[in-house]
Amino acid sequence: MGLLGAFFVSFAVVVNGFHVPHANIKRQVSQLRSSYDFVIVGGGTSGLTVADRLTEAFPSKNVLVVEYGDVKQFTPGTFDPPTTWANPLHPEYAPFFVFFPIPSPDVKNKTGFVGAGQTVGGSSATNGQFFDRGSRYDYDSWAEAAGPGYEAWNWRGLFPYFKKSVTFHPPSAALVQKHGYTWDISAYGGSTPIHASFPPFQWEDREILWNTWKDLGLKPSRECAAGEKEGICFVPTSQHPVTAKRSHAGLAHYADVVASRPNYDLLVRHQGIRVIYPNGLQSGPPTVEVKSLLDSHVFNITATAEVVLAAGSLHTPTILQRSGIGPAGFLQSAGIPVVLDLPGVGSNLHDHSGPFAVTWNYTNPGNFSEIPERMDTDPAYLADSIAGFSENPARGPYTLGLANTAIYVSLPKLAPNHQAIVNRIRQIANDGSASSYLPAEYRTNPDMIRGYKAQLLAIANKLANPKAPSLETPWATGTSLQAFLLHPLSRGTVRLNLNDHLAQPILDYRTGSNPVDFDIHLAHVKFLRQLVNTPTMQQYGAVEVAPGPGVQSDADLVEFIKDQMTVSFQHPSGTAALLPKNKGGVVGPGLKVHDTAGLRVVDMSILSVNIGGHLSSTAYAVGEKAAAIIIEEWTVTGKGKGKAKAKARR
Ligand SMILES: Cc1cc2nc3c(=O)[nH]c(=O)nc-3n(C[C@H](O)[C@H](O)[C@H](O)COP(=O)(O)OP(=O)(O)OC[C@H]3O[C@@H](n4cnc5c(N)ncnc54)[C@H](O)[C@@H]3O)c2cc1C
Ligand SMILES: *[C@@H]1O[C@H](CO)[C@@H](O)[C@H](O)[C@H]1NC(C)=O
Ligand SMILES: *[C@@H]1O[C@H](CO)[C@@H](O)[C@H](O)[C@H]1NC(C)=O
Ligand SMILES: *[C@@H]1O[C@H](CO)[C@@H](O)[C@H](O)[C@H]1NC(C)=O
Ligand SMILES: *[C@@H]1O[C@H](CO)[C@@H](O)[C@H](O)[C@H]1NC(C)=O
């Protein structure tokens, strides 16, 4: 309980009213200072990273983080013991915002769970702890889609911040011997207490798939976090190497540092409503209007230096839309005066999606000494697993997160028709038809169309690259696999609820609205279903259950894909994209909202195109880079010049 214990103590002390000068959790306006230098809206993965770095760099500048959720005692991992979870509805359990997007007609009107962390630490406190990075080609494609002026957002520009954002703990020699873990320490090197480590436990049958992939020609990669990740990867878990307790931003970037930061305030249970420019968009920073979720009191907070939005991909656009910054047509329909027509706000929504691609049975016995079913059938084993998790060091199955292994396969390596798919995307980008795949309100907007074409071309280049993965399939155990589509072409929207602008927004995922996504899904499923025929699988008598022998034609497989589709892998992105204004972008290379002063976005909203990986490590790295940009502007040049320089940069 070491880390979590420390986190809880600082919270308990404050609510009990003891005089603890550095435990700065605030719950009402009367506890705030009259103004702050920096106000950060959203105390999640990226927001707390920025808050930590700013309070560290500027001891004489005050920083306030406004967070919707609360400080929670429990932030269990995806696969922590039932005793830890107790009751997910228990108020001490870190909760989610829960969304079900409106049905997507191109995938049989499917919807599905989309979550977002609603607690100090944000989604890093509630996610699956799968701690990979995208490939270098993913970040290079951000710079490519955006064009001149955005070069600093390529892999070279981000890699130092990936390194800084995390502490990697190499596994012991005994664990390497047992599980074969590999890594390259040069991918790491930071000392931030966001931990990346490999657990002491793996299920025995994990090895079968590892060998199956080798049969299919994939190559194990020693380290997948250093830019290249095509092949079979070991992926660390974001947890402490000894206690196996979750690592998250609420610990590393708040609880662990706040004692030495009298300039670091955290206001919990408050909703950032909107930003207001009483004297025009260039008079910034804006005022921040906030609502208490405890007593509904609405008040303004003054920022003297900057306002930083970090409420995540599903909420940052709601704050901008309520501020009158967004698509003018939509704002008018919502009765919100248009302050700035920025059509990209809440547009360009994309997420990883994919079907449960293949399921099989083993018909021969295997040497599986420990399989998950033992948790159900062997009460002594379950009891020992629960006990082992709270030992120090922790041991047993519950030390596992989501998984520690995945394959990442490029389209050229998995699809004989890869060139045809790439050509089709390039044709759509060039023949004038791209606009027809966008949400109706963008089909006549030249900036949005230009930006979508730039994204399509950047994605086509990735899909043509034999080193840039298109498919991800993670696994830990079992006989069923999902096929993540890493580079979706379909685009959706996040819009305020017209009946209540402060309620949760409406998500329109539009999954599969660009039909080329199905060409790619089809190639992924055809590749994955080959697995049952490999020598390794045949040794265990593997028999395909799904798609099943009756599903062979492309048309039948596409039906199967639509039936099995999971619309979200919890990676919504792109709703305040890092693109120039004439490409429908919302933020420029300094992460400033176009045509405004003193306002930035630093969270996963900025992803113009998605990455070939899960998002949390990227959220930390973007937070680190954003902080470095802000610190440089306010250090080197001082306040007034900082503004001048920011303008020059735009
Ligand atoms: C269920 C789930 C599983 C996931 N699994 C993984 C995984 O295994 N590996 C991985 O790498 N990634 C995973 N992710 C994705 C990853 O965790 C997120 O993409 C990333 O953490 C997002 O960071 P962020 O800074 O953009 O937003 P967040 O970390 O979500 O932070 C946003 C914060 O803003 C707050 N907020 C929202 N609206 C307001 C408002 N109006 N005013 C004030 N505060 C507000 C929220 O409460 C939250 O604390 C998962 C995500 C989810 C939801
Ligand atoms: C999807 O929903 C729409 C609107 O309700 C309906 O017209 C359509 O038939 C549905 N499609 C399917 C495949 O169910
Ligand atoms: C916040 O400031 C704006 C602009 O000055 C003003 O219009 C608004 O009424 C203020 N809100 C509150 C609750 O004081
Ligand atoms: C189990 O392991 C033994 C010893 O390594 C081996 O001889 C046997 O073939 C294995 N059985 C199966 C079903 O894999
Ligand atoms: C696979 O296993 C399940 C459960 O054991 C069984 O119901 C099913 O008939 C099996 N299918 C095949 C194709 O063997």
CSV table of C-alpha atoms in Angstrom, one decimal, residues 113-459:
chain,number,residue,atom,x,y,z
A,113,PHE,CA,-18.7,1.5,-23.7
A,114,VAL,CA,-16.4,4.5,-23.9
A,115,GLY,CA,-14.9,5.5,-20.6
A,116,ALA,CA,-12.8,8.4,-19.3
A,117,GLY,CA,-11.3,8.7,-15.9
A,118,GLN,CA,-13.1,11.0,-13.5
A,119,THR,CA,-10.7,11.4,-10.6
A,120,VAL,CA,-7.4,13.0,-9.7
A,121,GLY,CA,-5.1,11.2,-12.1
A,122,GLY,CA,-7.7,11.0,-14.9
A,123,SER,CA,-7.6,8.0,-17.2
A,124,SER,CA,-4.2,7.0,-16.0
A,125,ALA,CA,-5.9,6.1,-12.6
A,126,THR,CA,-8.5,3.9,-14.3
A,127,ASN,CA,-6.9,2.4,-17.4
A,128,GLY,CA,-5.6,-1.0,-18.3
A,129,GLN,CA,-2.0,-0.1,-17.4
A,130,PHE,CA,-0.7,-1.4,-20.8
A,131,PHE,CA,2.3,0.8,-21.2
A,132,ASP,CA,3.5,0.8,-24.8
A,133,ARG,CA,4.4,3.7,-27.0
A,134,GLY,CA,3.5,4.3,-30.6
A,135,SER,CA,6.1,3.8,-33.3
A,136,ARG,CA,8.3,6.6,-34.6
A,137,TYR,CA,6.2,6.7,-37.7
A,138,ASP,CA,3.1,7.6,-35.7
A,139,TYR,CA,4.6,10.8,-34.3
A,140,ASP,CA,6.3,11.5,-37.6
A,141,SER,CA,2.8,11.4,-39.2
A,142,TRP,CA,1.6,14.2,-36.8
A,143,ALA,CA,4.3,16.4,-38.2
A,144,GLU,CA,3.6,15.2,-41.8
A,145,ALA,CA,-0.2,15.8,-41.6
A,146,ALA,CA,0.3,19.3,-40.1
A,147,GLY,CA,3.1,20.4,-42.5
A,148,PRO,CA,5.7,23.2,-42.2
A,149,GLY,CA,6.2,24.7,-38.8
A,150,TYR,CA,5.1,21.5,-36.9
A,151,GLU,CA,8.4,19.5,-37.3
A,152,ALA,CA,9.0,19.5,-33.5
A,153,TRP,CA,6.1,17.1,-33.1
A,154,ASN,CA,7.8,14.3,-34.9
A,155,TRP,CA,9.4,11.3,-33.1
A,156,ARG,CA,12.8,13.0,-32.6
A,157,GLY,CA,11.0,15.9,-31.0
A,158,LEU,CA,9.0,13.7,-28.6
A,159,PHE,CA,11.4,10.9,-27.7
A,160,PRO,CA,13.3,12.9,-25.0
A,161,TYR,CA,10.0,13.6,-23.3
A,162,PHE,CA,8.9,9.9,-23.5
A,163,LYS,CA,12.2,9.1,-21.7
A,164,LYS,CA,11.8,11.8,-19.1
A,165,SER,CA,8.2,10.9,-18.3
A,166,VAL,CA,8.8,7.4,-16.9
A,167,THR,CA,11.1,5.3,-14.7
A,168,PHE,CA,11.7,1.8,-16.2
A,169,HIS,CA,12.7,-1.0,-13.8
A,170,PRO,CA,14.5,-3.8,-15.5
A,171,PRO,CA,13.2,-7.2,-14.3
A,172,SER,CA,15.4,-9.5,-12.2
A,173,ALA,CA,17.6,-12.1,-13.8
A,174,ALA,CA,15.3,-14.8,-12.4
A,175,LEU,CA,12.2,-13.2,-14.1
A,176,VAL,CA,14.1,-12.9,-17.4
A,177,GLN,CA,15.0,-16.6,-17.1
A,178,LYS,CA,11.4,-17.5,-16.4
A,179,HIS,CA,9.4,-15.3,-18.8
A,180,GLY,CA,12.0,-14.3,-21.4
A,181,TYR,CA,11.4,-10.5,-20.9
A,182,THR,CA,13.6,-8.3,-23.0
A,183,TRP,CA,14.2,-4.5,-23.1
A,184,ASP,CA,16.7,-1.8,-24.1
A,185,ILE,CA,17.4,0.6,-21.3
A,186,SER,CA,18.3,3.3,-23.8
A,187,ALA,CA,14.5,3.7,-24.5
A,188,TYR,CA,14.2,5.0,-21.0
A,189,GLY,CA,16.4,7.0,-18.6
A,190,GLY,CA,14.0,9.2,-16.6
A,191,SER,CA,13.4,9.3,-12.9
A,192,THR,CA,9.8,10.5,-12.8
A,193,PRO,CA,7.9,8.0,-10.5
A,194,ILE,CA,5.6,6.8,-13.2
A,195,HIS,CA,6.8,3.3,-13.1
A,196,ALA,CA,7.1,0.8,-16.0
A,197,SER,CA,7.9,-2.7,-15.0
A,198,PHE,CA,7.2,-6.4,-15.8
A,199,PRO,CA,5.2,-8.4,-13.4
A,200,PRO,CA,6.5,-11.6,-11.8
A,201,PHE,CA,3.6,-13.7,-13.1
A,202,GLN,CA,2.5,-14.9,-16.6
A,203,TRP,CA,0.0,-17.6,-17.5
A,204,GLU,CA,1.5,-20.7,-19.0
A,205,ASP,CA,-0.4,-20.6,-22.3
A,206,ARG,CA,0.9,-17.2,-23.2
A,207,GLU,CA,3.9,-19.0,-24.6
A,208,ILE,CA,1.8,-21.0,-27.1
A,209,LEU,CA,0.8,-17.8,-28.9
A,210,TRP,CA,4.3,-16.4,-28.8
A,211,ASN,CA,5.5,-19.5,-30.7
A,212,THR,CA,2.5,-19.3,-33.0
A,213,TRP,CA,3.4,-15.8,-34.1
A,214,LYS,CA,7.0,-17.0,-34.8
A,215,ASP,CA,5.5,-19.8,-37.0
A,216,LEU,CA,3.6,-17.0,-38.9
A,217,GLY,CA,6.9,-15.3,-39.6
A,218,LEU,CA,6.8,-12.5,-37.0
A,219,LYS,CA,10.0,-11.6,-35.2
A,220,PRO,CA,10.3,-10.9,-31.5
A,221,SER,CA,11.6,-7.4,-31.0
A,222,ARG,CA,14.0,-6.7,-28.1
A,223,GLU,CA,12.5,-3.3,-27.3
A,224,CYS,CA,9.3,-1.8,-28.7
A,225,ALA,CA,9.4,1.6,-27.0
A,226,ALA,CA,12.4,3.0,-28.9
A,227,GLY,CA,10.6,3.9,-32.1
A,228,GLU,CA,10.4,0.5,-33.9
A,229,LYS,CA,7.8,-2.0,-32.8
A,230,GLU,CA,6.9,-4.1,-35.8
A,231,GLY,CA,6.8,-7.8,-34.6
A,232,ILE,CA,6.2,-9.5,-31.3
A,233,CYS,CA,6.6,-7.2,-28.3
A,234,PHE,CA,7.0,-7.3,-24.6
A,235,VAL,CA,5.0,-4.4,-23.1
A,236,PRO,CA,5.6,-3.2,-19.6
A,237,THR,CA,2.8,-2.5,-17.1
A,238,SER,CA,2.5,1.0,-15.5
A,239,GLN,CA,2.9,-0.2,-11.9
A,240,HIS,CA,5.4,-0.3,-9.1
A,241,PRO,CA,7.9,-3.2,-9.7
A,242,VAL,CA,7.7,-4.4,-6.1
A,243,THR,CA,4.2,-3.7,-4.8
A,244,ALA,CA,2.6,-4.1,-8.2
A,245,LYS,CA,0.4,-1.1,-7.3
A,246,ARG,CA,-0.8,1.1,-10.2
A,247,SER,CA,1.3,4.1,-11.1
A,248,HIS,CA,-0.7,7.1,-12.2
A,249,ALA,CA,-0.5,10.9,-12.6
A,250,GLY,CA,-2.4,11.5,-9.3
A,251,LEU,CA,0.5,9.9,-7.4
A,252,ALA,CA,3.6,10.9,-9.4
A,253,HIS,CA,2.5,14.3,-10.4
A,254,TYR,CA,0.6,15.4,-7.4
A,255,ALA,CA,0.7,13.3,-4.2
A,256,ASP,CA,4.4,12.6,-4.4
A,257,VAL,CA,5.5,16.2,-5.1
A,258,VAL,CA,2.9,18.5,-3.5
A,259,ALA,CA,4.6,18.6,0.0
A,260,SER,CA,7.4,20.7,-1.4
A,261,ARG,CA,5.2,22.9,-3.6
A,262,PRO,CA,3.3,25.6,-1.7
A,263,ASN,CA,2.5,27.0,-5.1
A,264,TYR,CA,0.5,24.0,-6.2
A,265,ASP,CA,-3.3,24.1,-5.6
A,266,LEU,CA,-5.8,21.4,-6.6
A,267,LEU,CA,-9.5,22.2,-6.6
A,268,VAL,CA,-11.5,19.0,-6.8
A,269,ARG,CA,-15.2,18.4,-7.6
A,270,HIS,CA,-15.5,21.4,-9.8
A,271,GLN,CA,-16.4,21.5,-13.5
A,272,GLY,CA,-14.6,23.9,-15.8
A,273,ILE,CA,-17.5,25.4,-17.7
A,274,ARG,CA,-16.0,27.8,-20.2
A,275,VAL,CA,-13.3,30.4,-20.8
A,276,ILE,CA,-14.3,34.0,-21.2
A,277,TYR,CA,-12.4,36.8,-23.0
A,278,PRO,CA,-14.1,40.0,-21.7
A,279,ASN,CA,-11.8,42.2,-23.9
A,280,GLY,CA,-11.4,40.1,-27.0
A,281,LEU,CA,-9.5,37.0,-28.0
A,282,GLN,CA,-6.1,38.7,-28.0
A,283,SER,CA,-6.5,40.1,-24.5
A,284,GLY,CA,-5.8,36.7,-22.9
A,285,PRO,CA,-5.4,34.8,-20.8
A,286,PRO,CA,-9.1,34.2,-20.5
A,287,THR,CA,-11.1,34.1,-17.3
A,288,VAL,CA,-12.2,30.6,-16.3
A,289,GLU,CA,-15.8,30.0,-15.3
A,290,VAL,CA,-16.2,27.1,-12.9
A,291,LYS,CA,-19.1,25.3,-11.3
A,292,SER,CA,-19.0,23.5,-7.9
A,293,LEU,CA,-20.3,20.0,-8.1
A,294,LEU,CA,-20.8,20.1,-4.4
A,295,ASP,CA,-23.1,23.2,-4.1
A,296,SER,CA,-23.6,24.3,-7.7
A,297,HIS,CA,-22.0,27.6,-7.0
A,298,VAL,CA,-20.7,29.2,-10.2
A,299,PHE,CA,-17.7,31.6,-10.1
A,300,ASN,CA,-14.8,33.0,-12.1
A,301,ILE,CA,-11.1,32.2,-11.6
A,302,THR,CA,-8.5,34.7,-12.9
A,303,ALA,CA,-5.4,33.5,-14.6
A,304,THR,CA,-2.6,36.0,-15.1
A,305,ALA,CA,-0.3,34.0,-17.3
A,306,GLU,CA,-2.2,31.2,-19.1
A,307,VAL,CA,-5.1,28.8,-19.1
A,308,VAL,CA,-4.3,25.2,-20.0
A,309,LEU,CA,-7.1,22.8,-21.1
A,310,ALA,CA,-6.4,19.2,-20.1
A,311,ALA,CA,-9.9,17.7,-19.7
A,312,GLY,CA,-9.3,14.9,-22.2
A,313,SER,CA,-10.5,14.3,-25.7
A,314,LEU,CA,-14.2,14.0,-24.7
A,315,HIS,CA,-14.3,17.1,-22.5
A,316,THR,CA,-11.8,19.7,-23.7
A,317,PRO,CA,-14.0,20.3,-26.8
A,318,THR,CA,-17.0,20.8,-24.5
A,319,ILE,CA,-15.3,23.6,-22.7
A,320,LEU,CA,-14.3,25.3,-25.9
A,321,GLN,CA,-17.8,24.9,-27.4
A,322,ARG,CA,-19.4,26.4,-24.3
A,323,SER,CA,-16.9,29.2,-24.6
A,324,GLY,CA,-18.3,30.0,-28.1
A,325,ILE,CA,-15.1,28.5,-29.7
A,326,GLY,CA,-16.1,25.9,-32.2
A,327,PRO,CA,-18.0,25.2,-35.4
A,328,ALA,CA,-20.2,28.3,-35.9
A,329,GLY,CA,-23.2,26.4,-37.3
A,330,PHE,CA,-23.3,24.1,-34.3
A,331,LEU,CA,-22.8,26.9,-31.8
A,332,GLN,CA,-25.7,28.8,-33.4
A,333,SER,CA,-27.9,25.8,-33.2
A,334,ALA,CA,-27.0,25.5,-29.5
A,335,GLY,CA,-27.8,29.2,-28.9
A,336,ILE,CA,-24.2,30.0,-27.9
A,337,PRO,CA,-22.8,33.3,-29.2
A,338,VAL,CA,-19.9,32.6,-31.6
A,339,VAL,CA,-16.7,34.0,-30.2
A,340,LEU,CA,-14.4,32.2,-32.7
A,341,ASP,CA,-15.5,29.9,-35.6
A,342,LEU,CA,-13.1,27.0,-35.2
A,343,PRO,CA,-14.8,24.0,-37.0
A,344,GLY,CA,-12.2,21.5,-35.8
A,345,VAL,CA,-13.4,21.8,-32.1
A,346,GLY,CA,-15.0,18.5,-31.3
A,347,SER,CA,-14.5,17.2,-34.8
A,348,ASN,CA,-12.1,14.6,-36.2
A,349,LEU,CA,-13.0,12.2,-33.4
A,350,HIS,CA,-11.3,8.8,-33.9
A,351,ASP,CA,-10.6,5.8,-31.8
A,352,HIS,CA,-9.1,2.4,-32.2
A,353,SER,CA,-11.8,-0.2,-33.0
A,354,GLY,CA,-11.8,-3.8,-34.1
A,355,PRO,CA,-13.6,-7.2,-34.0
A,356,PHE,CA,-13.1,-10.2,-31.8
A,357,ALA,CA,-11.3,-11.6,-34.8
A,358,VAL,CA,-10.6,-15.3,-34.0
A,359,THR,CA,-11.6,-17.8,-31.4
A,360,TRP,CA,-10.4,-21.4,-31.2
A,361,ASN,CA,-10.5,-24.5,-29.1
A,362,TYR,CA,-7.7,-26.8,-28.1
A,363,THR,CA,-8.6,-30.4,-28.6
A,364,ASN,CA,-5.3,-32.0,-27.3
A,365,PRO,CA,-4.1,-31.6,-23.7
A,366,GLY,CA,-1.4,-29.1,-23.1
A,367,ASN,CA,1.2,-28.6,-20.4
A,368,PHE,CA,-0.6,-25.5,-19.0
A,369,SER,CA,0.3,-25.7,-15.3
A,370,GLU,CA,-1.5,-22.5,-14.5
A,371,ILE,CA,-4.5,-21.3,-16.5
A,372,PRO,CA,-7.1,-18.6,-15.4
A,373,GLU,CA,-9.8,-21.2,-14.9
A,374,ARG,CA,-8.0,-22.2,-11.7
A,375,MET,CA,-9.2,-19.0,-10.2
A,376,ASP,CA,-12.8,-20.3,-10.6
A,377,THR,CA,-12.2,-24.0,-9.9
A,378,ASP,CA,-9.6,-24.0,-7.1
A,379,PRO,CA,-10.6,-21.9,-4.0
A,380,ALA,CA,-7.2,-22.4,-2.4
A,381,TYR,CA,-5.5,-21.1,-5.5
A,382,LEU,CA,-7.8,-18.1,-5.6
A,383,ALA,CA,-7.1,-17.4,-1.9
A,384,ASP,CA,-3.4,-17.7,-2.4
A,385,SER,CA,-3.6,-15.3,-5.4
A,386,ILE,CA,-5.4,-12.7,-3.3
A,387,ALA,CA,-2.9,-13.1,-0.5
A,388,GLY,CA,0.0,-12.9,-2.8
A,389,PHE,CA,-1.1,-9.6,-4.3
A,390,SER,CA,-0.9,-7.8,-0.9
A,391,GLU,CA,2.5,-9.3,0.0
A,392,ASN,CA,5.6,-7.2,-0.4
A,393,PRO,CA,6.9,-8.0,-2.9
A,394,ALA,CA,3.6,-8.8,-4.5
A,395,ARG,CA,3.3,-12.2,-6.4
A,396,GLY,CA,0.8,-14.2,-8.3
A,397,PRO,CA,-1.7,-13.7,-11.1
A,398,TYR,CA,-3.1,-10.4,-9.8
A,399,THR,CA,0.2,-8.7,-10.5
A,400,LEU,CA,-0.7,-8.9,-14.2
A,401,GLY,CA,-2.3,-5.9,-15.8
A,402,LEU,CA,-4.1,-6.1,-19.1
A,403,ALA,CA,-1.3,-8.0,-20.8
A,404,ASN,CA,2.4,-7.9,-21.4
A,405,THR,CA,2.6,-9.2,-24.9
A,406,ALA,CA,1.2,-8.0,-28.2
A,407,ILE,CA,1.9,-8.3,-31.9
A,408,TYR,CA,2.1,-5.2,-34.1
A,409,VAL,CA,2.0,-6.0,-37.7
A,410,SER,CA,2.4,-3.7,-40.7
A,411,LEU,CA,0.0,-4.0,-43.7
A,412,PRO,CA,2.7,-5.0,-46.2
A,413,LYS,CA,3.6,-7.9,-43.9
A,414,LEU,CA,0.1,-9.1,-43.4
A,415,ALA,CA,-1.9,-8.3,-46.5
A,416,PRO,CA,-1.0,-9.5,-50.1
A,417,ASN,CA,-3.3,-6.7,-51.3
A,418,HIS,CA,-1.7,-3.9,-49.2
A,419,GLN,CA,-0.8,-1.8,-52.3
A,420,ALA,CA,-4.4,-1.8,-53.5
A,421,ILE,CA,-5.6,-0.6,-50.1
A,422,VAL,CA,-2.9,2.2,-49.9
A,423,ASN,CA,-3.8,3.2,-53.5
A,424,ARG,CA,-7.5,3.4,-52.7
A,425,ILE,CA,-6.8,5.7,-49.7
A,426,ARG,CA,-4.6,7.9,-51.9
A,427,GLN,CA,-7.2,8.0,-54.6
A,428,ILE,CA,-9.8,9.1,-52.1
A,429,ALA,CA,-7.5,11.9,-50.9
A,430,ASN,CA,-6.9,13.1,-54.4
A,431,ASP,CA,-10.1,12.5,-56.5
A,432,GLY,CA,-12.4,14.9,-54.6
A,433,SER,CA,-14.3,12.1,-52.8
A,434,ALA,CA,-12.7,12.5,-49.4
A,435,SER,CA,-15.4,15.1,-48.3
A,436,SER,CA,-18.2,12.5,-48.8
A,437,TYR,CA,-16.9,10.5,-45.8
A,438,LEU,CA,-16.9,13.4,-43.4
A,439,PRO,CA,-19.8,14.3,-41.1
A,440,ALA,CA,-22.4,16.2,-43.2
A,441,GLU,CA,-21.6,19.6,-41.7
A,442,TYR,CA,-18.0,19.5,-42.9
A,443,ARG,CA,-18.6,18.4,-46.5
A,444,THR,CA,-18.5,21.9,-47.8
A,445,ASN,CA,-15.8,23.2,-45.5
A,446,PRO,CA,-12.5,23.5,-47.5
A,447,ASP,CA,-10.3,23.7,-44.4
A,448,MET,CA,-11.8,20.5,-42.9
A,449,ILE,CA,-11.6,18.7,-46.2
A,450,ARG,CA,-8.0,19.8,-46.7
A,451,GLY,CA,-7.1,18.6,-43.2
A,452,TYR,CA,-8.8,15.2,-43.8
A,453,LYS,CA,-6.9,14.7,-47.0
A,454,ALA,CA,-3.7,15.5,-45.2
A,455,GLN,CA,-4.6,12.9,-42.6
A,456,LEU,CA,-5.5,10.3,-45.3
A,457,LEU,CA,-2.2,10.8,-47.1
A,458,ALA,CA,-0.2,10.6,-43.8
A,459,ILE,CA,-2.0,7.4,-42.9
